[in-house]
Coordinates of C-alpha atoms in Angstrom, one line a residue:
Chain A
M7 CA 3.1 -73.0 95.0
I8 CA 5.7 -73.7 93.1
R9 CA 7.1 -77.0 93.5
I10 CA 10.1 -78.4 92.4
E11 CA 11.1 -81.8 92.8
Q12 CA 15.1 -83.0 91.9
A13 CA 14.9 -81.3 89.4
T14 CA 18.3 -81.5 87.1
K15 CA 19.9 -80.1 84.1
R16 CA 23.2 -81.3 83.1
Y17 CA 25.7 -80.3 80.0
G18 CA 27.4 -83.3 78.9
Q19 CA 29.3 -83.9 82.4
T20 CA 28.6 -81.0 84.0
C21 CA 25.5 -80.8 86.5
V22 CA 24.2 -77.1 86.1
V23 CA 21.3 -77.7 88.4
D24 CA 21.8 -80.7 91.0
G25 CA 18.7 -82.8 92.1
V26 CA 16.8 -79.4 93.6
T27 CA 14.1 -80.0 95.7
L28 CA 11.9 -76.3 96.4
T29 CA 8.9 -75.3 97.2
L30 CA 7.7 -71.5 96.7
P31 CA 4.5 -70.6 98.7
A32 CA 2.1 -68.7 96.4
G33 CA 2.3 -65.0 97.1
G34 CA 4.9 -62.8 97.8
V35 CA 8.4 -61.8 96.4
T36 CA 11.5 -64.3 96.2
S37 CA 14.6 -63.7 95.1
I38 CA 17.1 -66.2 94.2
I39 CA 21.0 -65.2 94.6
G40 CA 23.9 -66.7 94.1
P41 CA 27.2 -66.8 92.1
N42 CA 27.6 -66.7 88.2
G43 CA 27.3 -70.2 87.2
A44 CA 25.0 -71.7 90.3
G45 CA 22.5 -72.4 88.0
K46 CA 19.5 -69.9 88.7
S47 CA 18.5 -68.5 85.2
T48 CA 18.9 -72.4 84.4
L49 CA 16.7 -73.1 87.5
L50 CA 14.2 -70.2 86.5
A51 CA 14.6 -71.2 82.6
M52 CA 12.8 -75.0 83.9
I53 CA 10.1 -73.6 86.1
C54 CA 8.7 -72.2 82.5
R55 CA 9.5 -75.2 80.3
L56 CA 12.1 -73.2 78.5
L57 CA 14.6 -75.8 79.4
G58 CA 13.7 -79.8 79.1
M59 CA 14.7 -81.2 82.3
D60 CA 17.2 -84.1 82.6
G61 CA 15.1 -85.1 85.5
G62 CA 13.2 -84.1 88.6
A63 CA 9.6 -82.9 88.5
I64 CA 8.4 -79.3 88.3
S65 CA 4.7 -78.1 88.7
V66 CA 3.1 -74.0 88.8
G67 CA 0.0 -73.9 90.8
G68 CA -0.7 -77.5 90.1
L69 CA 0.5 -77.7 86.4
D70 CA 3.0 -80.0 85.9
V71 CA 5.4 -77.8 83.3
T72 CA 6.2 -80.3 81.6
K73 CA 2.6 -82.1 80.3
T74 CA 0.7 -78.9 80.9
P75 CA -0.5 -77.1 77.6
G76 CA 1.5 -74.1 76.3
D77 CA -1.3 -72.0 76.3
V78 CA -2.8 -72.9 79.4
L79 CA 0.5 -72.2 81.2
A80 CA 0.8 -69.2 79.6
R81 CA -2.1 -67.6 81.7
R82 CA -1.0 -68.9 84.7
L83 CA 3.0 -68.5 84.4
S84 CA 4.6 -65.5 82.5
I85 CA 8.8 -65.0 82.0
L86 CA 11.0 -62.2 81.4
R87 CA 14.7 -63.3 80.1
Q88 CA 18.1 -61.6 80.6
D89 CA 18.7 -60.9 77.1
N90 CA 15.6 -59.8 74.7
S91 CA 17.1 -59.0 71.5
L92 CA 14.6 -59.1 68.4
T93 CA 15.2 -59.1 65.5
A94 CA 11.2 -58.0 64.5
R95 CA 10.6 -54.0 64.3
L96 CA 8.2 -53.1 66.9
T97 CA 6.7 -50.0 68.3
V98 CA 6.6 -50.4 72.5
R99 CA 3.0 -50.3 72.4
D100 CA 3.0 -53.5 69.6
L101 CA 5.3 -55.2 72.2
V102 CA 3.3 -54.9 75.2
A103 CA 0.3 -56.2 72.9
F104 CA 2.1 -59.5 72.4
G105 CA 1.0 -59.3 76.5
R106 CA -2.5 -59.8 75.8
Y107 CA -1.7 -62.6 73.0
P108 CA -2.4 -65.5 75.6
H109 CA -5.7 -64.3 76.6
S110 CA -7.0 -63.0 73.0
K111 CA -5.2 -64.7 70.5
G112 CA -4.0 -62.0 68.3
R113 CA -7.6 -60.1 68.2
L114 CA -7.4 -57.6 71.0
T115 CA -10.5 -56.8 72.5
G116 CA -11.3 -52.9 74.9
D117 CA -10.2 -54.4 77.7
D118 CA -7.0 -55.9 76.7
A119 CA -6.9 -52.2 75.0
R120 CA -7.2 -51.2 78.9
L121 CA -4.7 -53.1 80.3
I122 CA -1.9 -52.5 77.3
E123 CA -2.0 -48.9 78.4
E124 CA -1.6 -49.7 81.8
A125 CA 1.2 -51.6 81.9
L126 CA 2.6 -48.6 79.3
A127 CA 1.9 -46.4 82.3
Y128 CA 3.0 -48.7 85.1
L129 CA 6.4 -48.9 83.2
D130 CA 6.6 -45.0 82.7
L131 CA 6.9 -45.8 78.9
K132 CA 3.8 -43.5 77.7
P133 CA 5.5 -41.4 75.9
L134 CA 7.9 -44.2 74.0
A135 CA 5.0 -46.3 73.2
D136 CA 5.0 -45.2 69.7
R137 CA 8.6 -45.6 69.4
F138 CA 10.5 -48.8 67.9
L139 CA 12.5 -50.6 70.2
D140 CA 15.8 -50.9 68.0
E141 CA 15.7 -46.3 68.4
L142 CA 15.6 -46.8 72.4
S143 CA 18.8 -47.7 75.0
G144 CA 18.8 -50.8 76.7
G145 CA 17.1 -49.6 80.1
Q146 CA 14.6 -48.8 78.3
R147 CA 13.9 -51.5 75.9
Q148 CA 14.2 -53.9 79.1
R149 CA 11.2 -52.0 80.3
A150 CA 9.2 -52.7 77.7
F151 CA 9.7 -56.0 78.2
V152 CA 8.8 -56.0 81.5
A153 CA 5.5 -54.1 80.8
M154 CA 4.9 -56.5 78.9
V155 CA 5.0 -59.5 80.6
L156 CA 3.1 -57.2 83.2
C157 CA 0.7 -56.8 80.4
Q158 CA 0.4 -61.0 81.1
D159 CA -1.6 -60.9 83.9
T160 CA -0.6 -64.1 85.3
E161 CA 0.0 -65.1 88.8
Y162 CA 3.0 -66.4 88.5
M163 CA 5.5 -64.4 87.3
M164 CA 9.3 -64.7 87.0
F165 CA 11.8 -62.6 86.1
D166 CA 15.6 -63.1 85.5
E167 CA 17.7 -60.1 86.3
P168 CA 15.3 -57.8 85.6
L169 CA 17.6 -55.0 87.0
N170 CA 20.0 -55.0 84.4
N171 CA 20.9 -52.3 82.3
L172 CA 18.7 -49.7 84.8
D173 CA 19.7 -46.1 86.2
I174 CA 19.4 -46.1 89.5
K175 CA 15.8 -44.9 89.8
H176 CA 14.5 -46.9 87.3
A177 CA 16.1 -50.4 89.3
V178 CA 14.5 -49.2 91.9
T179 CA 11.2 -48.0 91.1
M180 CA 11.0 -51.8 88.4
M181 CA 11.6 -53.3 92.5
R182 CA 8.6 -51.6 93.9
L183 CA 6.4 -52.3 91.1
L184 CA 7.2 -56.6 91.6
R185 CA 7.1 -55.4 95.4
R186 CA 3.4 -53.9 94.3
A187 CA 2.2 -57.3 92.3
A188 CA 3.1 -59.1 95.1
D189 CA 0.9 -57.0 97.9
E190 CA -1.6 -55.3 96.2
L191 CA -2.8 -57.7 92.9
G192 CA -2.1 -61.1 94.8
K193 CA 1.0 -61.9 92.5
T194 CA 3.8 -65.0 93.0
V195 CA 6.8 -63.3 91.7
V196 CA 10.4 -65.1 91.4
V197 CA 13.4 -62.6 90.7
V198 CA 17.1 -63.9 89.6
L199 CA 18.6 -61.0 91.1
H200 CA 22.4 -60.3 91.6
D201 CA 21.7 -57.1 93.7
I202 CA 21.7 -58.5 97.3
N203 CA 21.0 -55.7 98.8
F204 CA 17.6 -54.9 96.6
A205 CA 17.5 -58.7 97.4
S206 CA 17.2 -57.9 101.1
C207 CA 15.3 -54.5 100.5
H208 CA 12.4 -56.3 98.4
S209 CA 12.1 -59.6 98.9
D210 CA 9.9 -61.9 101.4
R211 CA 12.5 -64.8 100.9
I212 CA 16.0 -65.1 99.8
V213 CA 16.5 -68.3 97.3
A214 CA 20.6 -69.1 97.7
M215 CA 22.3 -71.4 95.0
Q216 CA 25.3 -72.6 94.8
D217 CA 27.0 -75.1 92.3
G218 CA 24.0 -76.3 91.1
R219 CA 22.1 -76.9 94.7
V220 CA 20.1 -74.8 97.0
L221 CA 22.5 -73.8 99.6
C222 CA 20.0 -72.5 101.8
Q223 CA 16.6 -70.1 101.6
G224 CA 15.2 -68.3 104.2
T225 CA 14.0 -64.5 105.3
P226 CA 16.5 -61.1 104.3
Q227 CA 17.1 -61.8 108.0
E228 CA 17.8 -65.1 108.0
I229 CA 20.2 -65.1 105.0
V230 CA 22.3 -61.7 104.8
R231 CA 24.7 -62.5 107.7
P232 CA 28.0 -61.4 107.1
D233 CA 29.0 -66.0 107.8
I234 CA 26.0 -66.9 105.2
L235 CA 26.8 -64.2 102.4
E236 CA 30.5 -65.0 102.7
A237 CA 29.6 -68.9 102.7
I238 CA 27.7 -68.3 99.5
Y239 CA 30.2 -66.1 97.8
G240 CA 33.1 -66.7 98.6
T241 CA 34.1 -63.0 99.7
S242 CA 33.6 -60.8 102.9
F243 CA 31.0 -58.7 104.2
V244 CA 29.8 -56.4 106.0
V245 CA 26.2 -56.2 107.0
Q246 CA 24.7 -53.5 108.7
E247 CA 21.3 -52.8 109.4
I248 CA 19.8 -49.4 108.5
G249 CA 16.6 -48.7 108.5
G250 CA 15.2 -52.2 109.3
K251 CA 16.4 -53.4 106.5
R252 CA 20.0 -54.7 105.8
I253 CA 22.6 -53.5 104.0
A254 CA 25.4 -55.7 103.0
T255 CA 28.6 -53.6 101.8
Y256 CA 31.8 -55.9 100.1
F257 CA 33.3 -53.2 98.3
E258 CA 36.4 -53.7 100.8
Chain B
M192 CA -2.2 -43.1 68.7
Q193 CA -2.2 -40.2 65.9
H194 CA 1.6 -41.3 65.6
D195 CA 0.5 -44.8 64.8
G196 CA -2.6 -44.1 62.6
R197 CA 0.2 -42.5 60.0
R198 CA 2.1 -45.2 60.6
D199 CA -0.6 -47.7 59.6
S200 CA -2.0 -45.5 56.9
R201 CA 2.0 -45.9 55.5
A202 CA 2.2 -49.6 56.0
L203 CA -1.2 -49.3 53.8
R204 CA 0.5 -46.9 51.0
T205 CA 2.5 -49.0 50.7
L206 CA 0.9 -52.4 50.1
V207 CA -1.7 -50.6 47.8
L208 CA 1.4 -49.5 45.6
T209 CA 3.3 -53.0 45.8
G210 CA -0.3 -53.9 44.3
G211 CA -0.9 -51.7 41.7
L212 CA 2.8 -52.3 40.7
A213 CA 2.4 -56.1 40.5
A214 CA -0.7 -55.6 38.5
L215 CA 0.5 -53.6 36.1
A216 CA 3.0 -56.0 35.2
Y217 CA 0.5 -58.5 35.2
I218 CA -1.5 -56.9 32.9
L219 CA 1.3 -55.5 30.6
F220 CA 2.5 -59.3 30.3
M221 CA -0.7 -60.2 29.2
T222 CA -1.1 -57.5 26.3
L223 CA 2.2 -55.7 25.7
G224 CA 3.3 -56.3 21.9
A225 CA 0.7 -59.1 21.4
K226 CA 0.7 -60.1 17.3
G227 CA -2.1 -61.7 15.7
N228 CA -4.5 -64.3 17.4
W229 CA -5.8 -63.5 20.6
S230 CA -7.3 -66.8 21.1
F231 CA -3.3 -68.1 20.7
V232 CA -1.8 -65.0 22.8
L233 CA -3.7 -65.1 26.1
P234 CA -4.0 -68.6 26.8
F235 CA 0.1 -69.0 26.1
R236 CA 1.1 -66.1 28.0
A237 CA -1.5 -67.5 30.9
T238 CA 0.4 -70.4 31.1
K239 CA 3.6 -68.6 31.4
L240 CA 2.0 -65.8 33.8
A241 CA 0.8 -68.5 36.4
A242 CA 4.2 -70.2 36.1
M243 CA 5.4 -67.1 37.2
L244 CA 3.0 -66.0 40.0
L245 CA 3.5 -69.6 41.6
V246 CA 7.1 -69.4 41.4
A247 CA 7.2 -65.4 42.6
Y248 CA 4.2 -66.5 45.4
S249 CA 6.4 -69.8 46.4
I250 CA 9.4 -68.2 46.7
A251 CA 8.7 -64.5 48.7
V252 CA 6.2 -66.8 51.5
S253 CA 8.8 -69.4 52.0
T254 CA 11.4 -66.9 52.5
V255 CA 9.7 -64.8 55.0
L256 CA 8.0 -67.7 57.1
F257 CA 11.9 -69.4 57.1
Q258 CA 13.2 -66.3 58.3
T259 CA 10.6 -65.9 61.0
I260 CA 11.6 -69.3 62.4
T261 CA 14.8 -69.1 62.0
N262 CA 14.9 -65.5 63.8
N263 CA 17.1 -63.3 61.4
R264 CA 16.6 -61.7 58.0
I265 CA 20.2 -63.1 56.2
L266 CA 19.3 -67.2 56.0
T267 CA 17.0 -68.2 53.5
P268 CA 15.6 -71.5 52.1
S269 CA 17.9 -71.7 49.6
I270 CA 21.2 -70.2 50.9
M271 CA 20.7 -73.3 53.9
G272 CA 20.7 -75.5 50.4
F273 CA 16.7 -76.9 50.4
D274 CA 16.4 -76.0 46.3
A275 CA 19.8 -78.3 46.1
L276 CA 17.9 -81.5 48.2
Y277 CA 15.5 -81.0 45.3
V278 CA 18.1 -81.1 42.8
L279 CA 19.3 -84.0 44.6
I280 CA 16.4 -86.1 44.9
Q281 CA 15.6 -85.5 41.0
T282 CA 18.8 -86.6 40.5
C283 CA 19.0 -89.9 42.8
L284 CA 15.2 -91.2 41.3
V285 CA 16.7 -90.6 37.4
F286 CA 19.8 -92.3 38.8
A287 CA 18.3 -95.1 40.7
L288 CA 15.2 -95.4 38.8
G289 CA 16.7 -94.6 35.1
A290 CA 15.5 -92.1 33.1
G291 CA 12.9 -93.6 30.9
T292 CA 10.9 -95.3 34.1
V293 CA 10.7 -91.7 35.3
S294 CA 9.9 -90.2 31.8
A295 CA 7.0 -92.5 31.9
L296 CA 5.8 -91.8 35.4
D297 CA 3.0 -89.8 36.1
P298 CA 4.7 -86.4 36.4
R299 CA 2.0 -85.5 38.8
A300 CA 2.6 -88.4 41.1
M301 CA 6.1 -88.3 40.6
F302 CA 5.9 -84.1 41.7
V303 CA 3.9 -85.3 45.0
F304 CA 6.2 -88.6 46.0
E305 CA 9.0 -86.0 45.2
C306 CA 7.2 -83.3 47.9
T307 CA 7.0 -85.8 50.5
I308 CA 11.0 -87.0 50.9
M309 CA 11.7 -83.3 50.4
I310 CA 9.2 -82.9 53.6
L311 CA 10.7 -85.6 55.7
F312 CA 14.1 -84.8 54.8
S313 CA 13.3 -81.1 55.7
C314 CA 12.2 -82.2 58.9
L315 CA 14.8 -84.4 60.1
L316 CA 17.7 -82.1 58.6
Y317 CA 16.3 -78.9 60.4
R318 CA 14.5 -79.8 62.9
W319 CA 17.2 -80.2 65.3
L320 CA 19.2 -77.1 64.1
F321 CA 16.2 -74.6 65.1
S322 CA 13.5 -76.4 67.8
S323 CA 16.5 -76.8 70.2
G324 CA 16.9 -73.2 71.3
P325 CA 18.8 -70.1 69.9
R326 CA 22.0 -71.0 67.8
S327 CA 24.3 -68.8 66.4
L328 CA 23.8 -67.3 63.1
H329 CA 27.3 -68.4 62.2
L330 CA 26.5 -71.9 62.9
L331 CA 23.5 -72.2 60.9
M332 CA 25.3 -70.3 57.7
L333 CA 28.0 -72.8 58.0
V334 CA 25.6 -76.0 58.1
G335 CA 23.4 -74.0 55.6
V336 CA 26.7 -73.5 53.1
I337 CA 28.0 -77.3 54.2
F338 CA 24.5 -78.7 53.7
G339 CA 24.2 -76.9 50.3
V340 CA 27.6 -77.9 48.8
F341 CA 27.4 -81.6 49.9
F342 CA 23.8 -81.9 48.2
R343 CA 25.2 -79.8 44.9
S344 CA 28.0 -82.0 44.8
V345 CA 26.6 -85.5 45.6
S346 CA 24.1 -84.5 42.4
G347 CA 27.0 -83.5 40.5
F348 CA 28.4 -86.6 40.8
L349 CA 25.7 -89.0 40.2
Q350 CA 25.1 -86.6 37.1
R351 CA 28.2 -87.4 36.1
V352 CA 27.9 -90.8 35.9
I353 CA 24.9 -91.6 34.8
D354 CA 24.4 -92.5 30.9
P355 CA 24.6 -88.8 28.9
N356 CA 21.0 -89.8 27.2
E357 CA 20.0 -89.9 30.7
F358 CA 21.7 -86.5 31.7
I359 CA 19.8 -84.5 29.3
V360 CA 16.5 -85.7 30.6
L361 CA 17.4 -84.9 33.8
Q362 CA 18.8 -81.3 33.3
D363 CA 15.7 -80.8 31.2
R364 CA 13.9 -81.4 34.2
L365 CA 16.2 -79.2 36.5
F366 CA 16.1 -76.1 33.8
A367 CA 13.0 -75.9 32.7
S368 CA 12.9 -71.6 32.5
F369 CA 10.0 -70.2 32.4
N370 CA 9.1 -70.7 28.9
G371 CA 9.8 -74.7 29.1
V372 CA 7.3 -74.7 32.3
D373 CA 5.3 -78.6 32.0
P374 CA 1.8 -77.4 31.8
S375 CA 0.9 -80.4 33.3
L376 CA 2.9 -79.2 36.9
L377 CA 0.9 -76.1 36.9
G378 CA -2.4 -77.6 38.0
I379 CA -0.9 -79.9 40.8
S380 CA 1.7 -77.1 42.4
A381 CA -1.3 -75.0 41.9
V382 CA -3.0 -77.4 44.7
L383 CA -0.8 -77.8 46.7
V384 CA 0.8 -74.2 46.8
A385 CA -3.7 -73.8 48.1
A386 CA -3.6 -76.4 50.6
A387 CA -0.1 -74.9 51.9
S388 CA -1.3 -72.0 52.3
L389 CA -4.3 -73.0 53.6
V390 CA -2.6 -74.6 56.2
A391 CA -0.6 -71.1 56.8
L392 CA -3.8 -69.4 57.4
R393 CA -5.0 -71.2 60.0
I394 CA -1.5 -71.0 61.9
F395 CA -1.5 -66.8 60.6
H396 CA -1.8 -64.9 64.3
R397 CA 0.7 -67.2 65.5
F398 CA 3.5 -65.9 62.9
D399 CA 4.2 -62.9 64.5
V400 CA 4.9 -63.8 68.0
M401 CA 6.7 -66.6 66.8
A402 CA 9.4 -63.5 65.2
L403 CA 9.5 -63.0 68.9
G404 CA 12.5 -65.3 69.4
R405 CA 11.7 -68.7 71.1
D406 CA 11.5 -68.2 74.6
T407 CA 9.5 -65.2 74.4
A408 CA 7.1 -67.6 71.7
I409 CA 7.1 -69.8 74.5
G410 CA 6.6 -68.0 77.2
L411 CA 3.5 -66.5 75.4
G412 CA 1.8 -69.8 74.9
I413 CA 2.9 -70.8 71.8
D414 CA 4.0 -74.8 71.0
H415 CA 7.5 -73.4 69.6
R416 CA 8.3 -77.3 68.1
R417 CA 5.1 -77.8 66.8
T418 CA 4.7 -74.4 64.4
T419 CA 8.1 -74.8 63.4
L420 CA 7.5 -77.8 62.4
A421 CA 4.0 -76.8 60.8
I422 CA 6.3 -73.4 59.1
L423 CA 8.8 -76.2 57.6
V424 CA 6.6 -78.1 56.1
I425 CA 4.9 -75.1 54.2
V426 CA 8.4 -74.0 53.0
A427 CA 9.2 -77.5 52.0
V428 CA 6.3 -77.4 50.4
L429 CA 6.6 -74.0 48.8
V430 CA 10.3 -74.7 47.5
S431 CA 10.0 -77.8 45.4
V432 CA 7.0 -75.5 44.2
S433 CA 9.5 -73.0 42.7
T434 CA 12.3 -75.6 42.3
A435 CA 10.2 -78.1 40.1
L436 CA 9.3 -74.9 37.9
V437 CA 11.7 -73.2 37.0
G438 CA 14.9 -75.0 39.0
P439 CA 16.7 -73.2 42.2
V440 CA 16.9 -69.3 42.3
T441 CA 19.2 -68.5 45.3
F442 CA 18.9 -64.6 46.2
F443 CA 15.6 -64.0 45.0
G444 CA 14.0 -65.2 48.3
L445 CA 16.6 -62.2 50.2
L446 CA 15.8 -60.1 48.0
V447 CA 12.0 -59.8 47.9
A448 CA 12.0 -60.6 52.1
S449 CA 14.2 -57.7 52.7
L450 CA 12.5 -54.9 50.6
A451 CA 9.4 -56.1 52.1
Y452 CA 10.5 -55.5 55.3
Q453 CA 12.6 -52.0 54.4
I454 CA 10.1 -50.5 53.0
L455 CA 7.2 -51.2 55.3
P456 CA 7.1 -49.8 59.2
T457 CA 6.1 -52.6 60.7
S458 CA 7.5 -56.4 60.6
R459 CA 3.6 -58.0 60.9
H460 CA 3.2 -60.8 58.9
R461 CA -0.2 -59.4 58.2
L462 CA 1.6 -56.9 55.6
V463 CA 4.9 -57.9 55.3
L464 CA 3.5 -61.3 53.1
P465 CA 1.6 -60.0 50.6
V466 CA 3.9 -57.0 49.6
A467 CA 6.6 -59.5 49.7
V468 CA 4.2 -61.6 47.5
F469 CA 3.4 -58.3 45.2
I470 CA 7.5 -57.3 45.6
A471 CA 8.5 -60.6 44.0
T472 CA 5.5 -60.9 41.4
A473 CA 5.9 -57.3 39.9
T474 CA 9.6 -58.9 39.7
L475 CA 9.8 -61.5 38.1
V476 CA 6.4 -60.9 35.5
G477 CA 8.3 -57.3 35.3
G478 CA 11.6 -58.4 34.7
Q479 CA 10.6 -61.0 31.9
L480 CA 8.6 -58.4 30.2
V481 CA 11.5 -56.3 29.9
L482 CA 13.5 -59.1 28.7
E483 CA 11.0 -60.2 26.2
R484 CA 9.7 -57.4 24.4
I485 CA 11.7 -54.9 25.2
F486 CA 15.8 -56.5 25.0
A487 CA 14.2 -59.7 23.2
F488 CA 16.2 -62.2 24.7
D489 CA 14.8 -64.3 27.5
T490 CA 17.5 -66.7 30.0
A491 CA 19.4 -63.7 30.9
L492 CA 16.5 -63.0 33.9
G493 CA 17.8 -65.4 36.2
I494 CA 21.2 -63.5 36.1
I495 CA 19.8 -60.3 37.5
I496 CA 18.5 -61.4 39.9
E497 CA 20.7 -63.2 40.9
F498 CA 22.8 -60.5 40.5
A499 CA 20.7 -58.0 42.6
G500 CA 19.9 -60.6 45.3
G501 CA 23.7 -61.9 45.4
L502 CA 24.3 -57.5 46.1
V503 CA 21.8 -57.2 48.8
F504 CA 23.2 -60.2 50.5
L505 CA 26.5 -58.7 50.8
I506 CA 25.3 -55.7 52.3
L507 CA 23.1 -56.8 55.0
L508 CA 25.9 -59.7 56.1
V509 CA 28.0 -56.4 56.2
R510 CA 25.7 -54.0 57.6
G511 CA 24.8 -56.9 59.9
A512 CA 28.1 -57.9 61.1
L513 CA 29.0 -54.1 61.8
R514 CA 26.1 -53.6 64.3

């Protein structure tokens, strides 16, 4: 369970995350949606202790993220950030192997090697495993980073816009993968998404943020509705039910 | 897997090759053109060689580690003004205490004292730059350049207002060449370098993870603040040693670190660090050898290194801007 109490982040006078109180139960896929600048990524970064808080408390699986040692947390919680640029020259397999660092501290065991190959296979990266990251396209690199997070094999997995740079096929594969991680492996997955239809089709819960606050939360059935989406994004929506899933269009 | 194996063997070949080159340079330096009594020649040259090895090692390791924590391949401790800081500390000491007092003090005690101040200062100055999230390379460069100019200007000012006799003493301390290395400093330098290396060895496995950037490193469970600080302390000690022994060399570190990254097919520290050290020692010892024995003049090595290093720096900057 992720428990967030009055989490606040300020940059000067502007409050980016404004006293958010939120409880995310263990298991399942939770999507965080909202317009640009709503504080989604900031909140995620604070949950993952990448960013200090100006107030409030956050605990993940009962561990206070500001007080628990980093290596303990790294075995419970993993994160994929939005922009992943590297100065180091690494192959895909090298990068994925770093996912085992919290467990093996750089000395890879046979078990680690197996998990690395599994993660590579999961993300369709086997043919690219020995290529250097700087020789890959943005989407391929993105998948390599996701494989690393997968390889970390933690109970809680956070993704900040994992669909960035991905083509349609890989975006769908990615969301299915997150779904499988939650369903088959019992992981707790939290994703920041921009595409509300992906959120609608693949998540158990949607948390909508606006101006640093949680506007509303609920199942896709409860959130993906024209009036609510309009309140979140400030533009008009048409919502249709297709094959039991709610699909929102907003192109007109 | 096969591909991986080939890459490993290429890396290993590079390591052996640079190691061999370096060893060859040491041997030639010790033996080439030796006339007269070996019992005089060998210790005389060994002192010089030891100084060069210490300096080359310190510069190579400090540059690679500094680039690891700053996550770029252009900044080096010297470009960020680390060695200018050392010069400033020296100048302030002579200015405050007077050359007489400074000269009377045990040089080893002085050295340790200077190192301590250096560590404190550098931690204060650079901690806020690197520990609180990513900052733009341009900001870092600018801050570094401004710090460097500031330290140099203050030193320059103090050097102008002190007594000319004291200035001579100071200059002598600052611009020691390989021919005028104080043997009493060699021992303490070696001890400090060994201590810094031991600390580095203990946290060695973190270096590769640190190179992935702050967020990823934290995500993988590294205590980023403490590791950055530890590496900064190591860098401060190494820079103090190299600057104390031969004075500031701005671009040498950049030169050897870039070369090591260029010729290696991987950026694992396990390989980059030794290769950088081999390149540094081979360049320094080999360069000194060529200048002393072949061209028979020995003051220009610094200039040549700076010239080549400056060119590499410009190329890196331009290429970085294009990318």
